[in-house]
mmCIF file of C-alpha atoms and ligand atoms in Angstrom:
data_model
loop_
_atom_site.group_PDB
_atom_site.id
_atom_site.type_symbol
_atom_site.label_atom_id
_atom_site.label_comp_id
_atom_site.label_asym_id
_atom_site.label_seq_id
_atom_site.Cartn_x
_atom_site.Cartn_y
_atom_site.Cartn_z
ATOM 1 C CA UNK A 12 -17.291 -7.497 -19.844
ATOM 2 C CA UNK A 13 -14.130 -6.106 -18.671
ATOM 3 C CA UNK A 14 -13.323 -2.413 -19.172
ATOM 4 C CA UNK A 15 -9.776 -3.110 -18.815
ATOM 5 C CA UNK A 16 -6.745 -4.607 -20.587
ATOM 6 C CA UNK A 17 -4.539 -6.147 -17.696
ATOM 7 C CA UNK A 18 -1.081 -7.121 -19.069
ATOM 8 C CA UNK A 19 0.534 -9.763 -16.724
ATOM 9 C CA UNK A 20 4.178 -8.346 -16.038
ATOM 10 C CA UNK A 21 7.141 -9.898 -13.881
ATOM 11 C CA UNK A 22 9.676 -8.463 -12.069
ATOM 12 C CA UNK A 23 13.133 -9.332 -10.018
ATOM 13 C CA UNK A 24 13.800 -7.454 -7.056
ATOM 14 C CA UNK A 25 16.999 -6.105 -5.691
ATOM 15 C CA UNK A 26 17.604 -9.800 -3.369
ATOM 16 C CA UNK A 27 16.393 -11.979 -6.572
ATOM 17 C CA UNK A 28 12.675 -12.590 -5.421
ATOM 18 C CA UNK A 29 10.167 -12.831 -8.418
ATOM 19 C CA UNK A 30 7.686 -10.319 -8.391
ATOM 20 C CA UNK A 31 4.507 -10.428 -10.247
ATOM 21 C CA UNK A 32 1.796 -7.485 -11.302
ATOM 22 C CA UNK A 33 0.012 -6.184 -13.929
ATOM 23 C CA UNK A 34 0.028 -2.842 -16.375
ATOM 24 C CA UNK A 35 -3.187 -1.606 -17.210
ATOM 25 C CA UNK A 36 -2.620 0.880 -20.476
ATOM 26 C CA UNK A 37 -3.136 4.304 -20.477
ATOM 27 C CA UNK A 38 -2.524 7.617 -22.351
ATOM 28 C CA UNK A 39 -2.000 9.860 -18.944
ATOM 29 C CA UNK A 40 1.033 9.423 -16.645
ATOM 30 C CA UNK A 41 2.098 6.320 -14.664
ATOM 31 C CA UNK A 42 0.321 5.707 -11.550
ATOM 32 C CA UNK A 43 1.925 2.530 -9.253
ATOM 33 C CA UNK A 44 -0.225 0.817 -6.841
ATOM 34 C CA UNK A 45 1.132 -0.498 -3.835
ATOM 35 C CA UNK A 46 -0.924 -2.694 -1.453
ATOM 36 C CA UNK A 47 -1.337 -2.859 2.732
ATOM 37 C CA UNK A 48 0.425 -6.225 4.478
ATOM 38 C CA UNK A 49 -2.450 -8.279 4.011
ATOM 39 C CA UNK A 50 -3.315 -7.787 0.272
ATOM 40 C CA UNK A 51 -2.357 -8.223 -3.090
ATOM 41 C CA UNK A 52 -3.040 -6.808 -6.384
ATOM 42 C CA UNK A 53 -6.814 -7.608 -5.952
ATOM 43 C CA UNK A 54 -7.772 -5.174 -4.058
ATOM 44 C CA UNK A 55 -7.471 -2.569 -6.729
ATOM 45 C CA UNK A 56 -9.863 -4.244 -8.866
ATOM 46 C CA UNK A 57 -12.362 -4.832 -6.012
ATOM 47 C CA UNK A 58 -11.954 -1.356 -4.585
ATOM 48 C CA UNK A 59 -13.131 0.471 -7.529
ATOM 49 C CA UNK A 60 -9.844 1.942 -7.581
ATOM 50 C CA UNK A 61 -8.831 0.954 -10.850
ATOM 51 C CA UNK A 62 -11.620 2.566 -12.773
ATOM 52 C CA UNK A 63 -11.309 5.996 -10.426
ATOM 53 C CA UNK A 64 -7.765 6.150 -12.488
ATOM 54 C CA UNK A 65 -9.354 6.126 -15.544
ATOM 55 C CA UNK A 66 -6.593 8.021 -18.592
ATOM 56 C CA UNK A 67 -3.444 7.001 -16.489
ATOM 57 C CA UNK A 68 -1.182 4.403 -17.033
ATOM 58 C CA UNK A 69 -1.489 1.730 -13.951
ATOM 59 C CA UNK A 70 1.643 -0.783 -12.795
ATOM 60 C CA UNK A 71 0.545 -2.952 -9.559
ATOM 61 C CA UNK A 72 2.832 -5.059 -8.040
ATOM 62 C CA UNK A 73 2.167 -8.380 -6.120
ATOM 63 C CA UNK A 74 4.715 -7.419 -3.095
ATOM 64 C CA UNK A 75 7.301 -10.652 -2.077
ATOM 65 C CA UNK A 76 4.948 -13.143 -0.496
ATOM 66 C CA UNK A 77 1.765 -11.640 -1.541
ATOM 67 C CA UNK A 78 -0.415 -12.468 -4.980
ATOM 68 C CA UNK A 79 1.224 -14.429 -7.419
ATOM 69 C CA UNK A 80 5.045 -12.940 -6.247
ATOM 70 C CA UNK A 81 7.869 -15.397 -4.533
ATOM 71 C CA UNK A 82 7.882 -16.645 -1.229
ATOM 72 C CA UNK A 83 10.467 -15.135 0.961
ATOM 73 C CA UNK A 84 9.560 -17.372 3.945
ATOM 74 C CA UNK A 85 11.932 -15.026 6.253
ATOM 75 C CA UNK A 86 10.993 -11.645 8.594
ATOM 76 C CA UNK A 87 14.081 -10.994 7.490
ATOM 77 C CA UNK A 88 13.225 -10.716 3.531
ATOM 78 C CA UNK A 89 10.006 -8.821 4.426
ATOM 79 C CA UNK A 90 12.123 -5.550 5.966
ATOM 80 C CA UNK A 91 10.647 -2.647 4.437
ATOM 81 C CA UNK A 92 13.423 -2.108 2.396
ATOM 82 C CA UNK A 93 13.075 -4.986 0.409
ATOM 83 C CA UNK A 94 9.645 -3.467 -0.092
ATOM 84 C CA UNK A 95 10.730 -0.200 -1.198
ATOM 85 C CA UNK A 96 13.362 -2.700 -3.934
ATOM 86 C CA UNK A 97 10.279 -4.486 -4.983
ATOM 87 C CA UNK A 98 8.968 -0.919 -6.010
ATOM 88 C CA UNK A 99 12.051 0.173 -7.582
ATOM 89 C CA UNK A 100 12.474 -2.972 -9.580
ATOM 90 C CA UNK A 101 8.453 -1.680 -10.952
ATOM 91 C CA UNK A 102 10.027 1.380 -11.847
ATOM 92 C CA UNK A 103 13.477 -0.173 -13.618
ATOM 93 C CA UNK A 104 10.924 -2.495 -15.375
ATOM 94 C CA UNK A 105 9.013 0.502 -16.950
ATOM 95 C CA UNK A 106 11.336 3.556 -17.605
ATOM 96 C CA UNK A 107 9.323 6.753 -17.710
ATOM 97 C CA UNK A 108 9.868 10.413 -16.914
ATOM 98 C CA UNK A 109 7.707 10.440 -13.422
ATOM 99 C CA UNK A 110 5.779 8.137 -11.681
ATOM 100 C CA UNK A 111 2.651 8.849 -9.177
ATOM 101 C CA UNK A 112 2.686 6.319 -6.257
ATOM 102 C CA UNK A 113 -0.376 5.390 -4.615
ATOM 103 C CA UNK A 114 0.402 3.285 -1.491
ATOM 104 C CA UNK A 115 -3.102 1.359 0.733
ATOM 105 C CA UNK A 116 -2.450 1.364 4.762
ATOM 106 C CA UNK A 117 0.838 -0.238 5.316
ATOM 107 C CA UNK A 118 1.692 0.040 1.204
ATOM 108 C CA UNK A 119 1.330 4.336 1.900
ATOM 109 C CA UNK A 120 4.325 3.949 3.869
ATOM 110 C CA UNK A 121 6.703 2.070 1.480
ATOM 111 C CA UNK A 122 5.185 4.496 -1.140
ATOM 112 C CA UNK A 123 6.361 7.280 1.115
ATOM 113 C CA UNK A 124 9.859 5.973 1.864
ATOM 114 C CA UNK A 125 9.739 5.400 -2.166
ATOM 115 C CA UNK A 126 9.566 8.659 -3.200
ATOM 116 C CA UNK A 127 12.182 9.552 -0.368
ATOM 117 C CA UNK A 128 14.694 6.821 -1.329
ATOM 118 C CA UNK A 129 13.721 7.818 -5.649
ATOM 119 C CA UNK A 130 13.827 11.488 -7.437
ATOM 120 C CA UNK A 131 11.947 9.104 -10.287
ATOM 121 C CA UNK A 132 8.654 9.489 -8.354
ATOM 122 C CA UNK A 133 7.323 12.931 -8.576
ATOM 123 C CA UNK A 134 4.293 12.325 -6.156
ATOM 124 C CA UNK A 135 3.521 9.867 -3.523
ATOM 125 C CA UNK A 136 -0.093 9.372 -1.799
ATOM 126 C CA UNK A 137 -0.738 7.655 1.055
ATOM 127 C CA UNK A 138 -4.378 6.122 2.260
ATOM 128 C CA UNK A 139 -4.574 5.563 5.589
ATOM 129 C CA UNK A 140 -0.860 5.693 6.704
ATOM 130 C CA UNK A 141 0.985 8.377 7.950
ATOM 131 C CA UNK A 142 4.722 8.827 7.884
ATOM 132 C CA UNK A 143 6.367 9.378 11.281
ATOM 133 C CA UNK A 144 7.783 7.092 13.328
ATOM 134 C CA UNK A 145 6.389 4.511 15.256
ATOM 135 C CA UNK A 146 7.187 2.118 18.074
ATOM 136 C CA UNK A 147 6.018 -1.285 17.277
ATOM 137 C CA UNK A 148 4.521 -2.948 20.101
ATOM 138 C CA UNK A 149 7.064 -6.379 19.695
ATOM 139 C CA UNK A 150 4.476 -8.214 21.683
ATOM 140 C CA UNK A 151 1.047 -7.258 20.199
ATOM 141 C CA UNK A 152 3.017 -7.273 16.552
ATOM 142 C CA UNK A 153 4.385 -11.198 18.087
ATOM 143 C CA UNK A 154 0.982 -11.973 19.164
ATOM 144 C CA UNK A 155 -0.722 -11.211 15.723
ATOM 145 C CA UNK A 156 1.806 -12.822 13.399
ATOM 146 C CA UNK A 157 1.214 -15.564 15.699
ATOM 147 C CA UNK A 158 -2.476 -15.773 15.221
ATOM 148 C CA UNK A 159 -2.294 -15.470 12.264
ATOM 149 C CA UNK A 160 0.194 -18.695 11.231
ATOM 150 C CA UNK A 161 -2.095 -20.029 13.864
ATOM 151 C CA UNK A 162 -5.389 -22.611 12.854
ATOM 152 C CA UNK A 163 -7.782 -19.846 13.569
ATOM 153 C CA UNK A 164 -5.473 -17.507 11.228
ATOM 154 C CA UNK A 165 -8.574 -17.127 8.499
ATOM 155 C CA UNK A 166 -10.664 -16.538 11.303
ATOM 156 C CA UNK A 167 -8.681 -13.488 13.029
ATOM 157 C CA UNK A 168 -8.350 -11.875 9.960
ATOM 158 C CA UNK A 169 -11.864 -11.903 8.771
ATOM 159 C CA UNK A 170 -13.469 -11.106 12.420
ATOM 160 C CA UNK A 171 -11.159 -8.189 13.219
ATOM 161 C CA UNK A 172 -11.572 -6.855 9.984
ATOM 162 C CA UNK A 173 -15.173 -6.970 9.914
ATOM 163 C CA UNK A 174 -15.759 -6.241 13.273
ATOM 164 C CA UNK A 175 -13.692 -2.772 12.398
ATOM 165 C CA UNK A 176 -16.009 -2.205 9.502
ATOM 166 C CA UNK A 177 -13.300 -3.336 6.808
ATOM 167 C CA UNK A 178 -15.205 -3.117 3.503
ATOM 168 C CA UNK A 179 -15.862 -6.534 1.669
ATOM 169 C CA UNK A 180 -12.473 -5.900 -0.684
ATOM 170 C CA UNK A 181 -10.088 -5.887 2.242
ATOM 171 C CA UNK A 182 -11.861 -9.030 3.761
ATOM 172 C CA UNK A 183 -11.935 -11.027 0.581
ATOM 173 C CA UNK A 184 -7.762 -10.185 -0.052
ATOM 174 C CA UNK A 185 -7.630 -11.939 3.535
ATOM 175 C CA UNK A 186 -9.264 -15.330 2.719
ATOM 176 C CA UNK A 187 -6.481 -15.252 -0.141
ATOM 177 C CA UNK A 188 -3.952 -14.654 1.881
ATOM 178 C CA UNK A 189 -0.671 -17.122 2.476
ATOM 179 C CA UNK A 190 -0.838 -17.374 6.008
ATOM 180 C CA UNK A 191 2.854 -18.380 6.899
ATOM 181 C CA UNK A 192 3.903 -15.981 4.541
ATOM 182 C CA UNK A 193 1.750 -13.285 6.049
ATOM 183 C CA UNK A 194 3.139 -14.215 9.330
ATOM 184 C CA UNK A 195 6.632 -14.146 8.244
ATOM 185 C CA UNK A 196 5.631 -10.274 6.541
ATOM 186 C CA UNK A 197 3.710 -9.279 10.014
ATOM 187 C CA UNK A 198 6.959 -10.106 11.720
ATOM 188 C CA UNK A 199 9.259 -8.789 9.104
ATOM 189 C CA UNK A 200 7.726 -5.239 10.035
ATOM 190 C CA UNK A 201 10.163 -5.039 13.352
ATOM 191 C CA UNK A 202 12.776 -4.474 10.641
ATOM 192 C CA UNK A 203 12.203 -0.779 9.541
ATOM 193 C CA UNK A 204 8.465 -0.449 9.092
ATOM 194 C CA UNK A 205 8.595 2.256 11.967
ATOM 195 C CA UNK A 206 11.127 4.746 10.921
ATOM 196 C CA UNK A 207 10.027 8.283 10.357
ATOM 197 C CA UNK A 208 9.902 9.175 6.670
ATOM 198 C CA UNK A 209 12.787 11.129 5.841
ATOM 199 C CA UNK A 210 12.131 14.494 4.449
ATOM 200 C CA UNK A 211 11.253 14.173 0.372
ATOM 201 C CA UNK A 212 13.274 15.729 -2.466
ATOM 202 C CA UNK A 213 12.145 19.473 -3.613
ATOM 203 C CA UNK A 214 9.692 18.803 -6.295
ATOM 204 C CA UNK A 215 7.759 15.753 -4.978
ATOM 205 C CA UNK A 216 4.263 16.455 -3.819
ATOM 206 C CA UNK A 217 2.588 14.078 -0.746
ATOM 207 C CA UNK A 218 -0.477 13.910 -0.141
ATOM 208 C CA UNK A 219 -1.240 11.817 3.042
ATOM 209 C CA UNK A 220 -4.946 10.639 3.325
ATOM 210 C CA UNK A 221 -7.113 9.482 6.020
ATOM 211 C CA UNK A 222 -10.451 9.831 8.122
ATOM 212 C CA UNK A 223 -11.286 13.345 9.771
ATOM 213 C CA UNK A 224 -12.450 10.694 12.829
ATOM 214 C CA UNK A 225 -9.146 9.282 12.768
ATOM 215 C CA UNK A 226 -8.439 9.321 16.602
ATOM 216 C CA UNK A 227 -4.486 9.476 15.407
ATOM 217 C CA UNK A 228 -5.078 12.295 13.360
ATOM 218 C CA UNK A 229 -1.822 14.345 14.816
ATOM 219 C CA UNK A 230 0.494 11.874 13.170
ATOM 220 C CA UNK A 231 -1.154 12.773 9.699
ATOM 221 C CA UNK A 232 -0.816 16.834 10.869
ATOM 222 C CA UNK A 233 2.717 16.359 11.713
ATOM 223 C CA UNK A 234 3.469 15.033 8.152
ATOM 224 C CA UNK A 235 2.158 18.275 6.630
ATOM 225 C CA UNK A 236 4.321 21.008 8.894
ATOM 226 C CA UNK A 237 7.418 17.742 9.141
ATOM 227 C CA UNK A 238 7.458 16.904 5.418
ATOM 228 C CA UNK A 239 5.410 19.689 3.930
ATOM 229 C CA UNK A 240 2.582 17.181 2.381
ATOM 230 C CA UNK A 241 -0.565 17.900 1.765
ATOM 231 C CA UNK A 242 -3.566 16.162 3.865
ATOM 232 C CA UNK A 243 -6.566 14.813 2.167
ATOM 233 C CA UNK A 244 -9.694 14.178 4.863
ATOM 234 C CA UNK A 245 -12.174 11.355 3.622
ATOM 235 C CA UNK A 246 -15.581 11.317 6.078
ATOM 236 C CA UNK A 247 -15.101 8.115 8.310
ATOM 237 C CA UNK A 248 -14.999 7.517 12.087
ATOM 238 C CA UNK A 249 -12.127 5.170 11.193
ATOM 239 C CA UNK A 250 -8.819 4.472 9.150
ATOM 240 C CA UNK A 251 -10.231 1.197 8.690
ATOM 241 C CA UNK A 252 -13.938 2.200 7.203
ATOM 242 C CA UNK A 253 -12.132 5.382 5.364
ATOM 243 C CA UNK A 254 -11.089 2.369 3.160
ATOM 244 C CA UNK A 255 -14.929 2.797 1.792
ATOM 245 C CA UNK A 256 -14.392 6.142 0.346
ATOM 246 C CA UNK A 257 -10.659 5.641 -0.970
ATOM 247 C CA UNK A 258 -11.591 5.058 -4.648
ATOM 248 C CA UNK A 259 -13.583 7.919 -4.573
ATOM 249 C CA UNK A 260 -10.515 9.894 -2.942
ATOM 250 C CA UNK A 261 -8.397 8.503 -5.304
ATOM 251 C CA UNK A 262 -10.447 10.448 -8.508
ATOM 252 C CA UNK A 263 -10.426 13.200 -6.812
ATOM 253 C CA UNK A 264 -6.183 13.313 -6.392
ATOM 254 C CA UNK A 265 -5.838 11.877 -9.422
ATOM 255 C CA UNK A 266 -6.331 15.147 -11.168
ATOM 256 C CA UNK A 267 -5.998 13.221 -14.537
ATOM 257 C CA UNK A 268 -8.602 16.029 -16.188
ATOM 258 C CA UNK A 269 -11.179 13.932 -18.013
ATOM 259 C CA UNK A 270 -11.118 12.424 -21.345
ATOM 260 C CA UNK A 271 -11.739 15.305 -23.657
ATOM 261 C CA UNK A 272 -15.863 15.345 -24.777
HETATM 262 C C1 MRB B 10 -4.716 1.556 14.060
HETATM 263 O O1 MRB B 10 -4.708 0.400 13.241
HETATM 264 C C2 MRB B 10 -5.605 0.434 12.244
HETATM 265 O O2 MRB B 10 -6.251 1.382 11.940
HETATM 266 C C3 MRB B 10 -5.636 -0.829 11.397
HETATM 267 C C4 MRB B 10 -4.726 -0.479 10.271
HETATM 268 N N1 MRB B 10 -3.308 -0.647 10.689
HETATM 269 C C5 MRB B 10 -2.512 0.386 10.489
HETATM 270 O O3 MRB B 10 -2.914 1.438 10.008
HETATM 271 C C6 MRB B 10 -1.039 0.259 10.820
HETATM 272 N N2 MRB B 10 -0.767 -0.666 11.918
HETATM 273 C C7 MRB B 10 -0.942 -0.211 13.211
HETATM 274 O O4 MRB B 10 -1.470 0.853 13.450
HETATM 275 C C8 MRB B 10 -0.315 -1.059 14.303
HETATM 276 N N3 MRB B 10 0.061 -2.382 13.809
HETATM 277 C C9 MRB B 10 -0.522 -3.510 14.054
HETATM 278 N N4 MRB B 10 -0.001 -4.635 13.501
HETATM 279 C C10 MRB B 10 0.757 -4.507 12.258
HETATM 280 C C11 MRB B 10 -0.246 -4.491 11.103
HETATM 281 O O5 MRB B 10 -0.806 -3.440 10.799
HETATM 282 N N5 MRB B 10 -0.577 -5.670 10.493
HETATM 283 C C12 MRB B 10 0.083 -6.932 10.709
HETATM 284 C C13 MRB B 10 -0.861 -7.944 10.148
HETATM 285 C C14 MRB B 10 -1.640 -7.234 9.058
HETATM 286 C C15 MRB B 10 -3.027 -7.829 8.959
HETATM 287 C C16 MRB B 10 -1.613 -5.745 9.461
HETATM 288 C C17 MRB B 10 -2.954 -5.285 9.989
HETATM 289 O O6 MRB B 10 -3.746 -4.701 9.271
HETATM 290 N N6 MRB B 10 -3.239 -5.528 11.275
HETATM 291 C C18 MRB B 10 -4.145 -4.623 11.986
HETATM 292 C C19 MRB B 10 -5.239 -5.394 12.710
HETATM 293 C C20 MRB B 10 -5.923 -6.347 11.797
HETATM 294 S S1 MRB B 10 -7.624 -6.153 11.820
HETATM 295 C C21 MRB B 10 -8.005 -4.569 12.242
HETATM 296 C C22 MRB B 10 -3.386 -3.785 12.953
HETATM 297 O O7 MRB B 10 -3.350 -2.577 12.799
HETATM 298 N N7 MRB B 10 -2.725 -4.436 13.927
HETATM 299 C C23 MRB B 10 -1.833 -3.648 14.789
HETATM 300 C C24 MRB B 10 -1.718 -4.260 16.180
HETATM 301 C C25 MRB B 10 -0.816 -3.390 17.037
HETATM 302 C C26 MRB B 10 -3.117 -4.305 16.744
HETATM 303 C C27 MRB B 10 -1.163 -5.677 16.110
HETATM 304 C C28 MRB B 10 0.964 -0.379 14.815
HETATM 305 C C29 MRB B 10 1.643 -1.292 15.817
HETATM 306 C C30 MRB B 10 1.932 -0.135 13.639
HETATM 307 C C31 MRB B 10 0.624 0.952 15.463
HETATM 308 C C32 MRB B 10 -0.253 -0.228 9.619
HETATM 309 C C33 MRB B 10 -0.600 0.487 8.336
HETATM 310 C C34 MRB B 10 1.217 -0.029 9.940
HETATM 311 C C35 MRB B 10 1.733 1.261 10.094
HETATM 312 C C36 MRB B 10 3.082 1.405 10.418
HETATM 313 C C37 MRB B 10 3.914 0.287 10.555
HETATM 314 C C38 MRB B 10 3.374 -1.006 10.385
HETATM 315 C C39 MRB B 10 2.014 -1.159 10.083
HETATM 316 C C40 MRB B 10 -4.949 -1.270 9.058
HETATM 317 N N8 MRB B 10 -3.999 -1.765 8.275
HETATM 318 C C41 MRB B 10 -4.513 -2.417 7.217
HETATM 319 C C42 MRB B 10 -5.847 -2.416 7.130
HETATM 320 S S2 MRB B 10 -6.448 -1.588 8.436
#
């Protein structure tokens, strides 16, 4: 039996591309879920993360080429901007006074640049993504997007992810993946995805999450002194198996005090 009501909602973004999601109801503020580069709304269901939300208002959004959202088909329409419009047109969709974004792995980062780019978002967390810059490796970044447009595309996915420890959630959003569309959004990541947050509005509160083993740990500490955020440690050897314990993370920033008794 399902716990939750999931209203199907659609979107334009800022360049025309259809967006789809869905609102789960709530008394409690607005949370908005946004999803790593190989997901889609599912993940929230499967992570547990819905129900750790319990008493808020939930929007998630299918980002372009992910879910049931438009094909872009270009790098070009997958530059993080166009993410950041895809949130925007969420927000536009679904006036409210504040909004609490909470962004998975690649999704922490347009949540970040969200809240930077939007007064309307009052806090931003990000699992498993921190927000300074970083130098995209063209070639590794080529050679993925490439395997995964290739035959064995399914394949990479699933073996690096489990190899890495990826819990059964973040595997499964794989094996629905659009492949040339996740190659076109792999390459699409050259264009912006590794610009340094820009310091936040006064007001906003981020919280920036990942695992105390998380051998790149100083990029997470330099986004507390850099953009005064707060850092939230999960127990994991791993960014990759902290994705285990984000639900249970997620409660705990929530801060949605329970349902009165
Ligand atoms: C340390 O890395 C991990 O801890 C895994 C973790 N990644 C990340 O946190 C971030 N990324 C990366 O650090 C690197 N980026 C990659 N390629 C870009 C990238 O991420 N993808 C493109 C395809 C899509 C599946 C996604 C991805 O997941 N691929 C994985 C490998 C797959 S299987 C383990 C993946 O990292 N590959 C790397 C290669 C260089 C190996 C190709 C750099 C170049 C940015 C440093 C990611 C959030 C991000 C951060 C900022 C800008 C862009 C992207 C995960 N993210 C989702 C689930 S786990």
């Amino acid at each position: 039996m399902r716990a939750d009501t999931l209203d199907p909602f659609t979107v334009v973004s800022a360049d025309g591309a259809l967006l789809r999601g869905f609102r789960r109801p709530g008394p409690g503020p607005t949370a908005v879920l946004v999803h790593g580069v190989a997901m889609d709304t599912g993940v929230w269901l499967e992570s547990g993360f819905l129900g750790e939300l319990a008493g808020m208002e939930v929007l998630a959004l299918d980002l372009r080429g992910r879910g049931g959202s438009e094909r872009v088909g270009s790098a070009r329409r997958h530059a993080v901007e166009h993410c950041v419009a895809d949130v925007r047109a969420v927000l536009d969709a679904f006036p409210r006074e504040r909004y609490s974004l909470f962004g998975l792995y690649f999704g922490g980062r347009i949540a970040l640049l969200t809240a930077a780019a939007d007064a309307r978002v009052a806090r931003a967390v990000s699992f498993c993504a921190h927000a300074e810059e970083v130098a995209l490796p063209e070639e590794a970044v080529e050679a993925e997007a490439a395997a995964i447009e290739g035959p064995g595309g399914r394949a990479y996915l699933r073996d690096h992810f489990t190899a890495a420890g990826a819990p059964r959630w973040m595997t499964d959003a794989c094996e629905r993946a659009d492949l040339p569309e996740l190659a076109a959004a792999t390459r699409g990541l050259r264009y912006g995805s590794g610009q340094a947050v820009p310091p936040c509005r006064p007001g906003q509160e981020l919280v920036l999450v990942t695992a105390d083993q998380d051998p790149g740990l100083a990029d997470f500490r330099a986004g507390e002194r850099r953009l005064g955020a707060r850092l939230h440690l999960v127990g994991a050897p791993s960014r990759i198996r902290a994705a285990h314990r984000l639900a249970e993370a997620a409660g705990q920033l929530a801060g949605v005090p329970e349902e009165a008794g």
